Structures are given as structure tokens and as C-alpha cells.
Amino acid sequence: MALRLYNTLSGKIEEFQPLDDNRIRMYACGPTVYDYGHIGNFRTFIAVDLLRRFLRQSGYAVNYVMNITDVDDKIIRNSARDGVSVKQYTAKYEKAFLEDVEALNIEQPKLVRATDHIAEMAEFIAKLQKKGFAYRSEDGSYYFRIANFPAYGKLSKKDFAGMEDGARVDVDEYDKDNARDFALWKAPKPGEASWETSIGPGRPGWHIECSAMSMEELGESFDLHAGGEDLIFPHHENEIAQSEALTGKPFARFWMHARFLLVEGEKMSKSLGNFFTPRDLMLKGHKPSAIRFLLTSVPYRNQLNFTFDGLKQAASNVEKLRNFQSRLTQGQFPAGAPENMVALAVETTERMKAGMNDDLNTAQAQAAMFDMVRKANAAMDANQLKKDDVPLLLAVLGKFDEIFSVLKDDDAAKMKRIAEWAKAEGREKDISPELLDAVRAAQLSDQQVNQKLAEMEQARRTRNFKASDAIRAELAAAGIVVENTKDGARWKRK
Ligand code: AMP
Ligand code: ZN
């Protein structure tokens, strides 16, 4: 059974087969580093991360490239406003992006920066001009002549008949009624950053960046190109026009687009006050694992409405999975051969796989896992789970986590870094008491906690209750909750 994926280009769900037998070449449009990434951006990046992880689990070798847009209209405007160079301006947000990627357990793709590829972009434009697809305006800017590319509109399914020939648009982002010759290269303006190149001085337009860098890294034709749904037009339509005009070959075969994230039922926007970055949420005391899990809970093409209730639910679901794991790894079980748990493990694995193969239906994969957790917990409660069941169930949980990646309990350490960042940015007032609790919890490593727990047990065995209470209090202050169960003491981070 192979992955079936919705392809925006064909408008259909298709079987996803790579061009080369076992190697997948894929590209996602990365962040424009003019500000901190928000949870909408990360919904899209996490969706592509899940695809990459699932493809690898399915036996493919995946070459995944993402660009960093470190020059565009907004960056030029903001760096000029702040009186710093483009590089100085973007360095801070690029670093922040990498930290957020790590905090959200997104496996880092191969990253390529636009400003490191300016010469190649100029060459690309020169070739387009030679073929008659690009022209130079009087001021030294270059435009793509869309009248010469009849397939224009094939991705966004727009009909551009009747469009005014030669009408031009200069801004990188424009609305759908603006199907005009778009800028490939912008002539220098006073006070703006520009580069000297073979086609003259200036800077690249946003669209040419992705065409040039994706083909350089992955070849003229590759398997999949991804981004949020807002990129279908004009960005991706323009990428197709530029690339296919140059090579005469199909550019990306599959186009994957994640649906826009809503927040409390509305489009996220700074003016509505419903605009959140992962950092904002961590400052409020929410764990990065909960943010990641929430963003994976709805399949990428369905509407995901971010709410704080949803975030709490996601945190409790992550907790359920972690508790299940520690129950399995720390518990004592009667010896014996596996019984009904074998069938459950097999069935769960199949359901997860079938869900993911069905256009990355993450909701189905998660439902399968939670069914298993519920049934296995019930078996443990009834003392029916046998020693030999444990590795089987842990293996299924491990497969799940290869994709969803929320089991590792390193939230507190990550939140500690956010608190440090907030201090460095002069934003102490945004640090919530909940975040401070988490930071306190990060002060003890797992090993240290286990050590303290052993000391506590020892003190109890020698009936030194004063000492054991003191250790318990110390652990509580560090955000460690100790539970005494019939299988001995267990702990978790608050
Ligand atoms: P940008 O940094 O604005 O270029 O966006 C980076 C990525 O995030 C692109 O793939 C966008 O399509 C995507 N994106 C932006 N806003 C949202 C949103 N609200 N929901 C989902 N994806 C988004
Ligand atoms: Zn792009």
C-alpha cells in the first residue's frame, strides 16, 4: 500500500511514487525571516515534517530542501527603517527560526539562503530573457512575460484570458486579480540593498529565488513542492512559469498545500490580537510538545482552529502517551507469552499506516494509538498484561513517535531557553508563573531525579520519614511529582 496524496496540480488524490525508485526529492518554501515565525507558519512546516518522517518510515530516502527568504520587500523595508544591513536584520530571525524548529521537533531540512544564490538567480533570468520569457524595463528591472507561457494558471486553475499584455506588477505578493507580468529582478532604489550581477545591479524578486534554488539542489524535475495554501497563487504559479519556461520540462510533480490555520475561529492577525508565535505560547507556560501535537491533530488539508482549550487537550494527550510509556517501562509484569496484545499491536500498526497513507490522515493515526493506549491500560489495571507484551506495545508507540515526536520529555529545558531569551530581549514581564514552574523543573536532570528518588526510597526503608519528606519537597519544588504505585515510586514532570 502506497501513500496517496492530494496533488493541487491535478486537483486529485494520486498515488505518490517518486521519479527515482527509492529517492524522494522535495522542497518546501521556508520562512521569510523578517519577524518571528507564527503558529500558522509552523502548522505548514510541521505538516511537511510529518510527510518527510512518514516517507522515511515507509522505506524511502528523502532529500528535503527548504529555502530561507532573507531578502524581499518586507525585509528591505524593515532593515531600512531600523538603519541596519539586510544581513544584520535577518540574522536574528533566522537564528530564532532554527531555535523554533528545534523546540517543535521539526527535523531540520537542508536550508538554503536566498542571498547566497543571487548570482545563480541572475543567470536564470538572463537565460529566460534569451528565450523570450523575460524582458528588461527602462530602470533595469526584469519581468516575466506571462503571455508567452500559455500554461500560466494551471496550478491555481485561474483563467487569465483577456489579461492586459505587458501590464506589470512590482510587489512580491499580490492578489488574484493581478495576473500581470511579475518582477524577476528589481532595479536598485536609493537606500535599498542591491547586488552587482551579470544582469546589472539590483535584487531578486521572491519567486525566482525558489525556482533557482530548488532546481539547483534537486534537479530540473523533482517529486514534491510544498507550502501553505496562500502560496498557490501567485508564488507557486510563478515558480512553475519560470522553471518550465527555462527547461521545457515539468517542474515539481506533486504540489502539497496546507490549509491556513485559524485562531479562535478567525484569521490570525496582529490587529485582532489573536496572533501567536510558539514563543508567545511557551512564555504563557505551554509546552512545545503540546503545540506540536495540537498542530498535528487535524489532517493538513482540513481546517485547524487553534484554541487554548485545544492546546490544553493536546498537552493532556501528550501526557497520556508519556504516562503510558513510563508505565510500560517502569512497571512490573507477570512473566508470560503475549496474548491478546499481539493482535492489538498489529491492528494498531496497520491502522496508523493506513491513516497516514490516506493523504496523511494524522487524526486516524492518533485515534488508533489512543485506542491502543486505552485497551493496554485496561489490561494493566486488570493485571492481564504480560512481560512479553511490553516490547510489542513499546515498538508500536515508537513507530508512532518516529512521526509525531512528542514522547521525549525535554519541554522544561526548552522552556528554560525561552525564559532566557525573553530576559535577553527585555521581555521579563511576559514570563508567566507557569513558565517559571517549568524552568524550575528543568533544573534537575532525569538522572538526578532518579538518584533523589532512590535516596528517598532508602530513607523510607530505614523509616527516616523526615529525610524522605524533605526529598519529596525538594522534588516538588523542582516540578517533579512523585506517585507511589503498587509497582513502586514513579515520577513525572509537572
Ligand atoms: P512566510 O514566512 O510568510 O513566507 O510563510 C512561511 C510558510 O508559512 C508558507 O508556506 C506559508 O504559506 C505558511 N503560512 C503562513 N501563514 C499561515 C497560516 N495561517 N496557516 C498555515 N500556514 C501558513
Ligand atoms: Zn517559495
PDB file of N, CA and C in Angstrom, residues 63-156:
ATOM      1  N   ASN A  63      15.365  13.502   0.366  1.00  0.00           N
ATOM      2  CA  ASN A  63      16.212  14.693   0.290  1.00  0.00           C
ATOM      3  C   ASN A  63      15.273  15.902   0.353  1.00  0.00           C
ATOM      4  N   TYR A  64      15.304  16.583   1.474  1.00  0.00           N
ATOM      5  CA  TYR A  64      14.317  17.639   1.741  1.00  0.00           C
ATOM      6  C   TYR A  64      15.045  18.980   1.885  1.00  0.00           C
ATOM      7  N   VAL A  65      14.707  19.902   1.014  1.00  0.00           N
ATOM      8  CA  VAL A  65      15.353  21.214   0.989  1.00  0.00           C
ATOM      9  C   VAL A  65      14.326  22.305   1.300  1.00  0.00           C
ATOM     10  N   MET A  66      14.754  23.271   2.070  1.00  0.00           N
ATOM     11  CA  MET A  66      13.885  24.421   2.371  1.00  0.00           C
ATOM     12  C   MET A  66      14.707  25.691   2.196  1.00  0.00           C
ATOM     13  N   ASN A  67      14.072  26.704   1.644  1.00  0.00           N
ATOM     14  CA  ASN A  67      14.797  27.968   1.488  1.00  0.00           C
ATOM     15  C   ASN A  67      14.547  28.875   2.683  1.00  0.00           C
ATOM     16  N   ILE A  68      15.461  29.784   2.879  1.00  0.00           N
ATOM     17  CA  ILE A  68      15.234  30.879   3.826  1.00  0.00           C
ATOM     18  C   ILE A  68      15.202  32.147   2.987  1.00  0.00           C
ATOM     19  N   THR A  69      14.058  32.799   2.981  1.00  0.00           N
ATOM     20  CA  THR A  69      13.946  34.037   2.222  1.00  0.00           C
ATOM     21  C   THR A  69      14.520  35.157   3.077  1.00  0.00           C
ATOM     22  N   ASP A  70      15.756  35.538   2.759  1.00  0.00           N
ATOM     23  CA  ASP A  70      16.388  36.582   3.576  1.00  0.00           C
ATOM     24  C   ASP A  70      16.574  37.874   2.780  1.00  0.00           C
ATOM     25  N   VAL A  71      15.796  38.008   1.707  1.00  0.00           N
ATOM     26  CA  VAL A  71      15.664  39.314   1.052  1.00  0.00           C
ATOM     27  C   VAL A  71      14.296  39.355   0.377  1.00  0.00           C
ATOM     28  N   ASP A  72      13.509  40.341   0.670  1.00  0.00           N
ATOM     29  CA  ASP A  72      12.226  40.567  -0.010  1.00  0.00           C
ATOM     30  C   ASP A  72      11.751  41.974   0.346  1.00  0.00           C
ATOM     31  N   ASP A  73      10.595  42.350  -0.146  1.00  0.00           N
ATOM     32  CA  ASP A  73      10.104  43.717   0.072  1.00  0.00           C
ATOM     33  C   ASP A  73      10.070  44.084   1.564  1.00  0.00           C
ATOM     34  N   LYS A  74       9.520  43.150   2.366  1.00  0.00           N
ATOM     35  CA  LYS A  74       9.335  43.469   3.789  1.00  0.00           C
ATOM     36  C   LYS A  74      10.678  43.610   4.500  1.00  0.00           C
ATOM     37  N   ILE A  75      11.611  42.723   4.155  1.00  0.00           N
ATOM     38  CA  ILE A  75      12.928  42.770   4.800  1.00  0.00           C
ATOM     39  C   ILE A  75      13.648  44.070   4.425  1.00  0.00           C
ATOM     40  N   ILE A  76      13.571  44.411   3.148  1.00  0.00           N
ATOM     41  CA  ILE A  76      14.219  45.648   2.688  1.00  0.00           C
ATOM     42  C   ILE A  76      13.623  46.841   3.447  1.00  0.00           C
ATOM     43  N   ARG A  77      12.302  46.843   3.542  1.00  0.00           N
ATOM     44  CA  ARG A  77      11.624  47.956   4.208  1.00  0.00           C
ATOM     45  C   ARG A  77      12.022  48.041   5.682  1.00  0.00           C
ATOM     46  N   ASN A  78      11.969  46.902   6.375  1.00  0.00           N
ATOM     47  CA  ASN A  78      12.258  46.919   7.815  1.00  0.00           C
ATOM     48  C   ASN A  78      13.725  47.217   8.121  1.00  0.00           C
ATOM     49  N   SER A  79      14.640  46.663   7.301  1.00  0.00           N
ATOM     50  CA  SER A  79      16.052  46.920   7.601  1.00  0.00           C
ATOM     51  C   SER A  79      16.369  48.391   7.345  1.00  0.00           C
ATOM     52  N   ALA A  80      15.756  48.976   6.310  1.00  0.00           N
ATOM     53  CA  ALA A  80      15.964  50.407   6.054  1.00  0.00           C
ATOM     54  C   ALA A  80      15.404  51.230   7.219  1.00  0.00           C
ATOM     55  N   ARG A  81      14.229  50.812   7.693  1.00  0.00           N
ATOM     56  CA  ARG A  81      13.609  51.521   8.827  1.00  0.00           C
ATOM     57  C   ARG A  81      14.525  51.514  10.054  1.00  0.00           C
ATOM     58  N   ASP A  82      15.143  50.324  10.317  1.00  0.00           N
ATOM     59  CA  ASP A  82      15.987  50.207  11.506  1.00  0.00           C
ATOM     60  C   ASP A  82      17.422  50.682  11.274  1.00  0.00           C
ATOM     61  N   GLY A  83      17.738  51.046  10.034  1.00  0.00           N
ATOM     62  CA  GLY A  83      19.083  51.524   9.732  1.00  0.00           C
ATOM     63  C   GLY A  83      20.158  50.462   9.875  1.00  0.00           C
ATOM     64  N   VAL A  84      19.799  49.199   9.579  1.00  0.00           N
ATOM     65  CA  VAL A  84      20.807  48.127   9.634  1.00  0.00           C
ATOM     66  C   VAL A  84      20.863  47.434   8.274  1.00  0.00           C
ATOM     67  N   SER A  85      21.922  46.631   8.067  1.00  0.00           N
ATOM     68  CA  SER A  85      22.033  45.923   6.786  1.00  0.00           C
ATOM     69  C   SER A  85      20.990  44.801   6.760  1.00  0.00           C
ATOM     70  N   VAL A  86      20.706  44.328   5.562  1.00  0.00           N
ATOM     71  CA  VAL A  86      19.764  43.210   5.406  1.00  0.00           C
ATOM     72  C   VAL A  86      20.253  42.013   6.215  1.00  0.00           C
ATOM     73  N   LYS A  87      21.535  41.747   6.121  1.00  0.00           N
ATOM     74  CA  LYS A  87      22.125  40.602   6.826  1.00  0.00           C
ATOM     75  C   LYS A  87      21.947  40.724   8.342  1.00  0.00           C
ATOM     76  N   GLN A  88      22.268  41.936   8.844  1.00  0.00           N
ATOM     77  CA  GLN A  88      22.108  42.140  10.295  1.00  0.00           C
ATOM     78  C   GLN A  88      20.657  41.946  10.701  1.00  0.00           C
ATOM     79  N   TYR A  89      19.781  42.469   9.861  1.00  0.00           N
ATOM     80  CA  TYR A  89      18.364  42.400  10.199  1.00  0.00           C
ATOM     81  C   TYR A  89      17.869  40.957  10.231  1.00  0.00           C
ATOM     82  N   THR A  90      18.239  40.171   9.214  1.00  0.00           N
ATOM     83  CA  THR A  90      17.664  38.816   9.105  1.00  0.00           C
ATOM     84  C   THR A  90      18.351  37.804  10.029  1.00  0.00           C
ATOM     85  N   ALA A  91      19.608  38.077  10.405  1.00  0.00           N
ATOM     86  CA  ALA A  91      20.356  37.076  11.195  1.00  0.00           C
ATOM     87  C   ALA A  91      19.595  36.701  12.467  1.00  0.00           C
ATOM     88  N   LYS A  92      19.029  37.697  13.101  1.00  0.00           N
ATOM     89  CA  LYS A  92      18.325  37.465  14.360  1.00  0.00           C
ATOM     90  C   LYS A  92      17.121  36.530  14.160  1.00  0.00           C
ATOM     91  N   TYR A  93      16.366  36.768  13.077  1.00  0.00           N
ATOM     92  CA  TYR A  93      15.153  35.966  12.879  1.00  0.00           C
ATOM     93  C   TYR A  93      15.459  34.601  12.304  1.00  0.00           C
ATOM     94  N   GLU A  94      16.559  34.523  11.584  1.00  0.00           N
ATOM     95  CA  GLU A  94      16.965  33.207  11.092  1.00  0.00           C
ATOM     96  C   GLU A  94      17.358  32.323  12.276  1.00  0.00           C
ATOM     97  N   LYS A  95      18.098  32.899  13.193  1.00  0.00           N
ATOM     98  CA  LYS A  95      18.503  32.145  14.392  1.00  0.00           C
ATOM     99  C   LYS A  95      17.259  31.711  15.178  1.00  0.00           C
ATOM    100  N   ALA A  96      16.322  32.648  15.325  1.00  0.00           N
ATOM    101  CA  ALA A  96      15.097  32.340  16.067  1.00  0.00           C
ATOM    102  C   ALA A  96      14.326  31.208  15.370  1.00  0.00           C
ATOM    103  N   PHE A  97      14.300  31.241  14.048  1.00  0.00           N
ATOM    104  CA  PHE A  97      13.606  30.188  13.309  1.00  0.00           C
ATOM    105  C   PHE A  97      14.231  28.825  13.618  1.00  0.00           C
ATOM    106  N   LEU A  98      15.552  28.758  13.578  1.00  0.00           N
ATOM    107  CA  LEU A  98      16.224  27.477  13.846  1.00  0.00           C
ATOM    108  C   LEU A  98      15.928  26.986  15.261  1.00  0.00           C
ATOM    109  N   GLU A  99      15.865  27.916  16.197  1.00  0.00           N
ATOM    110  CA  GLU A  99      15.540  27.528  17.579  1.00  0.00           C
ATOM    111  C   GLU A  99      14.105  27.003  17.670  1.00  0.00           C
ATOM    112  N   ASP A 100      13.193  27.661  16.957  1.00  0.00           N
ATOM    113  CA  ASP A 100      11.802  27.208  16.996  1.00  0.00           C
ATOM    114  C   ASP A 100      11.655  25.830  16.352  1.00  0.00           C
ATOM    115  N   VAL A 101      12.385  25.625  15.270  1.00  0.00           N
ATOM    116  CA  VAL A 101      12.372  24.328  14.589  1.00  0.00           C
ATOM    117  C   VAL A 101      12.797  23.243  15.588  1.00  0.00           C
ATOM    118  N   GLU A 102      13.829  23.553  16.336  1.00  0.00           N
ATOM    119  CA  GLU A 102      14.310  22.577  17.311  1.00  0.00           C
ATOM    120  C   GLU A 102      13.298  22.379  18.440  1.00  0.00           C
ATOM    121  N   ALA A 103      12.737  23.487  18.908  1.00  0.00           N
ATOM    122  CA  ALA A 103      11.778  23.382  20.012  1.00  0.00           C
ATOM    123  C   ALA A 103      10.573  22.532  19.616  1.00  0.00           C
ATOM    124  N   LEU A 104      10.186  22.606  18.346  1.00  0.00           N
ATOM    125  CA  LEU A 104       8.995  21.887  17.901  1.00  0.00           C
ATOM    126  C   LEU A 104       9.329  20.523  17.289  1.00  0.00           C
ATOM    127  N   ASN A 105      10.558  20.073  17.504  1.00  0.00           N
ATOM    128  CA  ASN A 105      10.995  18.762  16.994  1.00  0.00           C
ATOM    129  C   ASN A 105      10.772  18.599  15.500  1.00  0.00           C
ATOM    130  N   ILE A 106      10.958  19.678  14.768  1.00  0.00           N
ATOM    131  CA  ILE A 106      10.943  19.575  13.311  1.00  0.00           C
ATOM    132  C   ILE A 106      12.359  19.190  12.911  1.00  0.00           C
ATOM    133  N   GLU A 107      12.481  18.094  12.183  1.00  0.00           N
ATOM    134  CA  GLU A 107      13.825  17.719  11.731  1.00  0.00           C
ATOM    135  C   GLU A 107      14.286  18.733  10.721  1.00  0.00           C
ATOM    136  N   GLN A 108      15.468  19.250  10.923  1.00  0.00           N
ATOM    137  CA  GLN A 108      15.891  20.347  10.065  1.00  0.00           C
ATOM    138  C   GLN A 108      16.106  19.873   8.624  1.00  0.00           C
ATOM    139  N   PRO A 109      15.442  20.541   7.664  1.00  0.00           N
ATOM    140  CA  PRO A 109      15.718  20.228   6.264  1.00  0.00           C
ATOM    141  C   PRO A 109      17.084  20.799   5.879  1.00  0.00           C
ATOM    142  N   LYS A 110      17.546  20.502   4.672  1.00  0.00           N
ATOM    143  CA  LYS A 110      18.712  21.225   4.176  1.00  0.00           C
ATOM    144  C   LYS A 110      18.266  22.654   3.877  1.00  0.00           C
ATOM    145  N   LEU A 111      18.902  23.628   4.502  1.00  0.00           N
ATOM    146  CA  LEU A 111      18.449  25.019   4.351  1.00  0.00           C
ATOM    147  C   LEU A 111      19.331  25.768   3.368  1.00  0.00           C
ATOM    148  N   VAL A 112      18.701  26.512   2.484  1.00  0.00           N
ATOM    149  CA  VAL A 112      19.472  27.326   1.537  1.00  0.00           C
ATOM    150  C   VAL A 112      18.983  28.772   1.615  1.00  0.00           C
ATOM    151  N   ARG A 113      19.938  29.674   1.650  1.00  0.00           N
ATOM    152  CA  ARG A 113      19.608  31.093   1.805  1.00  0.00           C
ATOM    153  C   ARG A 113      19.570  31.805   0.468  1.00  0.00           C
ATOM    154  N   ALA A 114      18.574  32.630   0.276  1.00  0.00           N
ATOM    155  CA  ALA A 114      18.448  33.368  -0.984  1.00  0.00           C
ATOM    156  C   ALA A 114      19.694  34.206  -1.267  1.00  0.00           C
ATOM    157  N   THR A 115      20.196  34.912  -0.246  1.00  0.00           N
ATOM    158  CA  THR A 115      21.311  35.826  -0.517  1.00  0.00           C
ATOM    159  C   THR A 115      22.608  35.095  -0.869  1.00  0.00           C
ATOM    160  N   ASP A 116      22.649  33.776  -0.654  1.00  0.00           N
ATOM    161  CA  ASP A 116      23.823  33.014  -1.073  1.00  0.00           C
ATOM    162  C   ASP A 116      23.717  32.549  -2.526  1.00  0.00           C
ATOM    163  N   HIS A 117      22.624  32.859  -3.189  1.00  0.00           N
ATOM    164  CA  HIS A 117      22.400  32.347  -4.553  1.00  0.00           C
ATOM    165  C   HIS A 117      22.010  33.436  -5.545  1.00  0.00           C
ATOM    166  N   ILE A 118      22.420  34.657  -5.269  1.00  0.00           N
ATOM    167  CA  ILE A 118      21.993  35.777  -6.119  1.00  0.00           C
ATOM    168  C   ILE A 118      22.550  35.636  -7.542  1.00  0.00           C
ATOM    169  N   ALA A 119      23.819  35.208  -7.645  1.00  0.00           N
ATOM    170  CA  ALA A 119      24.440  35.104  -8.980  1.00  0.00           C
ATOM    171  C   ALA A 119      23.680  34.094  -9.846  1.00  0.00           C
ATOM    172  N   GLU A 120      23.293  32.968  -9.245  1.00  0.00           N
ATOM    173  CA  GLU A 120      22.555  31.942  -9.999  1.00  0.00           C
ATOM    174  C   GLU A 120      21.191  32.473 -10.445  1.00  0.00           C
ATOM    175  N   MET A 121      20.591  33.283  -9.611  1.00  0.00           N
ATOM    176  CA  MET A 121      19.274  33.841  -9.981  1.00  0.00           C
ATOM    177  C   MET A 121      19.421  34.782 -11.174  1.00  0.00           C
ATOM    178  N   ALA A 122      20.495  35.574 -11.164  1.00  0.00           N
ATOM    179  CA  ALA A 122      20.737  36.492 -12.282  1.00  0.00           C
ATOM    180  C   ALA A 122      20.949  35.696 -13.577  1.00  0.00           C
ATOM    181  N   GLU A 123      21.703  34.585 -13.467  1.00  0.00           N
ATOM    182  CA  GLU A 123      21.929  33.720 -14.640  1.00  0.00           C
ATOM    183  C   GLU A 123      20.610  33.158 -15.175  1.00  0.00           C
ATOM    184  N   PHE A 124      19.792  32.729 -14.267  1.00  0.00           N
ATOM    185  CA  PHE A 124      18.470  32.171 -14.590  1.00  0.00           C
ATOM    186  C   PHE A 124      17.680  33.204 -15.409  1.00  0.00           C
ATOM    187  N   ILE A 125      17.687  34.442 -14.928  1.00  0.00           N
ATOM    188  CA  ILE A 125      16.923  35.498 -15.590  1.00  0.00           C
ATOM    189  C   ILE A 125      17.508  35.797 -16.976  1.00  0.00           C
ATOM    190  N   ALA A 126      18.841  35.776 -17.043  1.00  0.00           N
ATOM    191  CA  ALA A 126      19.484  36.024 -18.348  1.00  0.00           C
ATOM    192  C   ALA A 126      19.032  34.968 -19.359  1.00  0.00           C
ATOM    193  N   LYS A 127      18.949  33.717 -18.902  1.00  0.00           N
ATOM    194  CA  LYS A 127      18.520  32.634 -19.808  1.00  0.00           C
ATOM    195  C   LYS A 127      17.061  32.807 -20.215  1.00  0.00           C
ATOM    196  N   LEU A 128      16.241  33.214 -19.268  1.00  0.00           N
ATOM    197  CA  LEU A 128      14.829  33.437 -19.601  1.00  0.00           C
ATOM    198  C   LEU A 128      14.703  34.548 -20.649  1.00  0.00           C
ATOM    199  N   GLN A 129      15.541  35.556 -20.479  1.00  0.00           N
ATOM    200  CA  GLN A 129      15.485  36.679 -21.438  1.00  0.00           C
ATOM    201  C   GLN A 129      15.872  36.189 -22.837  1.00  0.00           C
ATOM    202  N   LYS A 130      16.915  35.350 -22.894  1.00  0.00           N
ATOM    203  CA  LYS A 130      17.363  34.813 -24.190  1.00  0.00           C
ATOM    204  C   LYS A 130      16.244  34.026 -24.853  1.00  0.00           C
ATOM    205  N   LYS A 131      15.463  33.335 -24.059  1.00  0.00           N
ATOM    206  CA  LYS A 131      14.375  32.526 -24.618  1.00  0.00           C
ATOM    207  C   LYS A 131      13.110  33.332 -24.867  1.00  0.00           C
ATOM    208  N   GLY A 132      13.143  34.602 -24.549  1.00  0.00           N
ATOM    209  CA  GLY A 132      11.978  35.451 -24.816  1.00  0.00           C
ATOM    210  C   GLY A 132      10.933  35.463 -23.713  1.00  0.00           C
ATOM    211  N   PHE A 133      11.268  34.888 -22.539  1.00  0.00           N
ATOM    212  CA  PHE A 133      10.289  34.864 -21.445  1.00  0.00           C
ATOM    213  C   PHE A 133      10.495  36.006 -20.448  1.00  0.00           C
ATOM    214  N   ALA A 134      11.588  36.766 -20.638  1.00  0.00           N
ATOM    215  CA  ALA A 134      11.822  37.862 -19.692  1.00  0.00           C
ATOM    216  C   ALA A 134      12.233  39.102 -20.476  1.00  0.00           C
ATOM    217  N   TYR A 135      11.883  40.243 -19.938  1.00  0.00           N
ATOM    218  CA  TYR A 135      12.315  41.494 -20.586  1.00  0.00           C
ATOM    219  C   TYR A 135      12.751  42.484 -19.522  1.00  0.00           C
ATOM    220  N   ARG A 136      13.552  43.426 -19.982  1.00  0.00           N
ATOM    221  CA  ARG A 136      14.123  44.411 -19.076  1.00  0.00           C
ATOM    222  C   ARG A 136      13.351  45.700 -19.232  1.00  0.00           C
ATOM    223  N   SER A 137      13.017  46.344 -18.137  1.00  0.00           N
ATOM    224  CA  SER A 137      12.352  47.645 -18.239  1.00  0.00           C
ATOM    225  C   SER A 137      13.418  48.743 -18.240  1.00  0.00           C
ATOM    226  N   GLU A 138      12.979  49.959 -18.467  1.00  0.00           N
ATOM    227  CA  GLU A 138      13.973  51.039 -18.612  1.00  0.00           C
ATOM    228  C   GLU A 138      14.832  51.246 -17.370  1.00  0.00           C
ATOM    229  N   ASP A 139      14.237  51.027 -16.220  1.00  0.00           N
ATOM    230  CA  ASP A 139      15.004  51.295 -14.995  1.00  0.00           C
ATOM    231  C   ASP A 139      15.964  50.159 -14.638  1.00  0.00           C
ATOM    232  N   GLY A 140      15.945  49.052 -15.411  1.00  0.00           N
ATOM    233  CA  GLY A 140      16.862  47.949 -15.120  1.00  0.00           C
ATOM    234  C   GLY A 140      16.219  46.805 -14.350  1.00  0.00           C
ATOM    235  N   SER A 141      14.895  46.858 -14.146  1.00  0.00           N
ATOM    236  CA  SER A 141      14.205  45.707 -13.559  1.00  0.00           C
ATOM    237  C   SER A 141      13.904  44.705 -14.678  1.00  0.00           C
ATOM    238  N   TYR A 142      13.643  43.444 -14.280  1.00  0.00           N
ATOM    239  CA  TYR A 142      13.280  42.410 -15.259  1.00  0.00           C
ATOM    240  C   TYR A 142      11.924  41.833 -14.877  1.00  0.00           C
ATOM    241  N   TYR A 143      11.147  41.501 -15.901  1.00  0.00           N
ATOM    242  CA  TYR A 143       9.803  40.948 -15.678  1.00  0.00           C
ATOM    243  C   TYR A 143       9.631  39.664 -16.470  1.00  0.00           C
ATOM    244  N   PHE A 144       8.770  38.806 -15.988  1.00  0.00           N
ATOM    245  CA  PHE A 144       8.413  37.585 -16.713  1.00  0.00           C
ATOM    246  C   PHE A 144       7.232  37.895 -17.625  1.00  0.00           C
ATOM    247  N   ARG A 145       7.354  37.505 -18.901  1.00  0.00           N
ATOM    248  CA  ARG A 145       6.282  37.796 -19.864  1.00  0.00           C
ATOM    249  C   ARG A 145       5.290  36.638 -19.854  1.00  0.00           C
ATOM    250  N   ILE A 146       4.212  36.802 -19.115  1.00  0.00           N
ATOM    251  CA  ILE A 146       3.335  35.623 -18.963  1.00  0.00           C
ATOM    252  C   ILE A 146       2.541  35.309 -20.234  1.00  0.00           C
ATOM    253  N   ALA A 147       2.412  36.277 -21.121  1.00  0.00           N
ATOM    254  CA  ALA A 147       1.697  35.998 -22.378  1.00  0.00           C
ATOM    255  C   ALA A 147       2.424  34.912 -23.182  1.00  0.00           C
ATOM    256  N   ASN A 148       3.725  34.732 -22.962  1.00  0.00           N
ATOM    257  CA  ASN A 148       4.488  33.717 -23.696  1.00  0.00           C
ATOM    258  C   ASN A 148       4.443  32.347 -23.027  1.00  0.00           C
ATOM    259  N   PHE A 149       3.744  32.261 -21.935  1.00  0.00           N
ATOM    260  CA  PHE A 149       3.671  30.977 -21.214  1.00  0.00           C
ATOM    261  C   PHE A 149       2.200  30.592 -21.075  1.00  0.00           C
ATOM    262  N   PRO A 150       1.660  29.917 -22.101  1.00  0.00           N
ATOM    263  CA  PRO A 150       0.215  29.677 -22.129  1.00  0.00           C
ATOM    264  C   PRO A 150      -0.302  28.837 -20.964  1.00  0.00           C
ATOM    265  N   ALA A 151       0.581  28.033 -20.354  1.00  0.00           N
ATOM    266  CA  ALA A 151       0.108  27.197 -19.241  1.00  0.00           C
ATOM    267  C   ALA A 151      -0.078  27.997 -17.960  1.00  0.00           C
ATOM    268  N   TYR A 152       0.188  29.295 -17.998  1.00  0.00           N
ATOM    269  CA  TYR A 152       0.062  30.106 -16.777  1.00  0.00           C
ATOM    270  C   TYR A 152      -1.352  29.979 -16.212  1.00  0.00           C
ATOM    271  N   GLY A 153      -1.455  29.640 -14.950  1.00  0.00           N
ATOM    272  CA  GLY A 153      -2.767  29.445 -14.322  1.00  0.00           C
ATOM    273  C   GLY A 153      -3.084  27.980 -14.077  1.00  0.00           C
ATOM    274  N   LYS A 154      -2.218  27.061 -14.514  1.00  0.00           N
ATOM    275  CA  LYS A 154      -2.582  25.638 -14.405  1.00  0.00           C
ATOM    276  C   LYS A 154      -2.593  25.125 -12.966  1.00  0.00           C
ATOM    277  N   LEU A 155      -1.826  25.750 -12.098  1.00  0.00           N
ATOM    278  CA  LEU A 155      -1.831  25.300 -10.699  1.00  0.00           C
ATOM    279  C   LEU A 155      -3.022  25.896  -9.942  1.00  0.00           C
ATOM    280  N   SER A 156      -3.214  27.186 -10.116  1.00  0.00           N
ATOM    281  CA  SER A 156      -4.276  27.867  -9.362  1.00  0.00           C
ATOM    282  C   SER A 156      -5.619  27.762 -10.071  1.00  0.00           C
TER     283      SER A 156
END
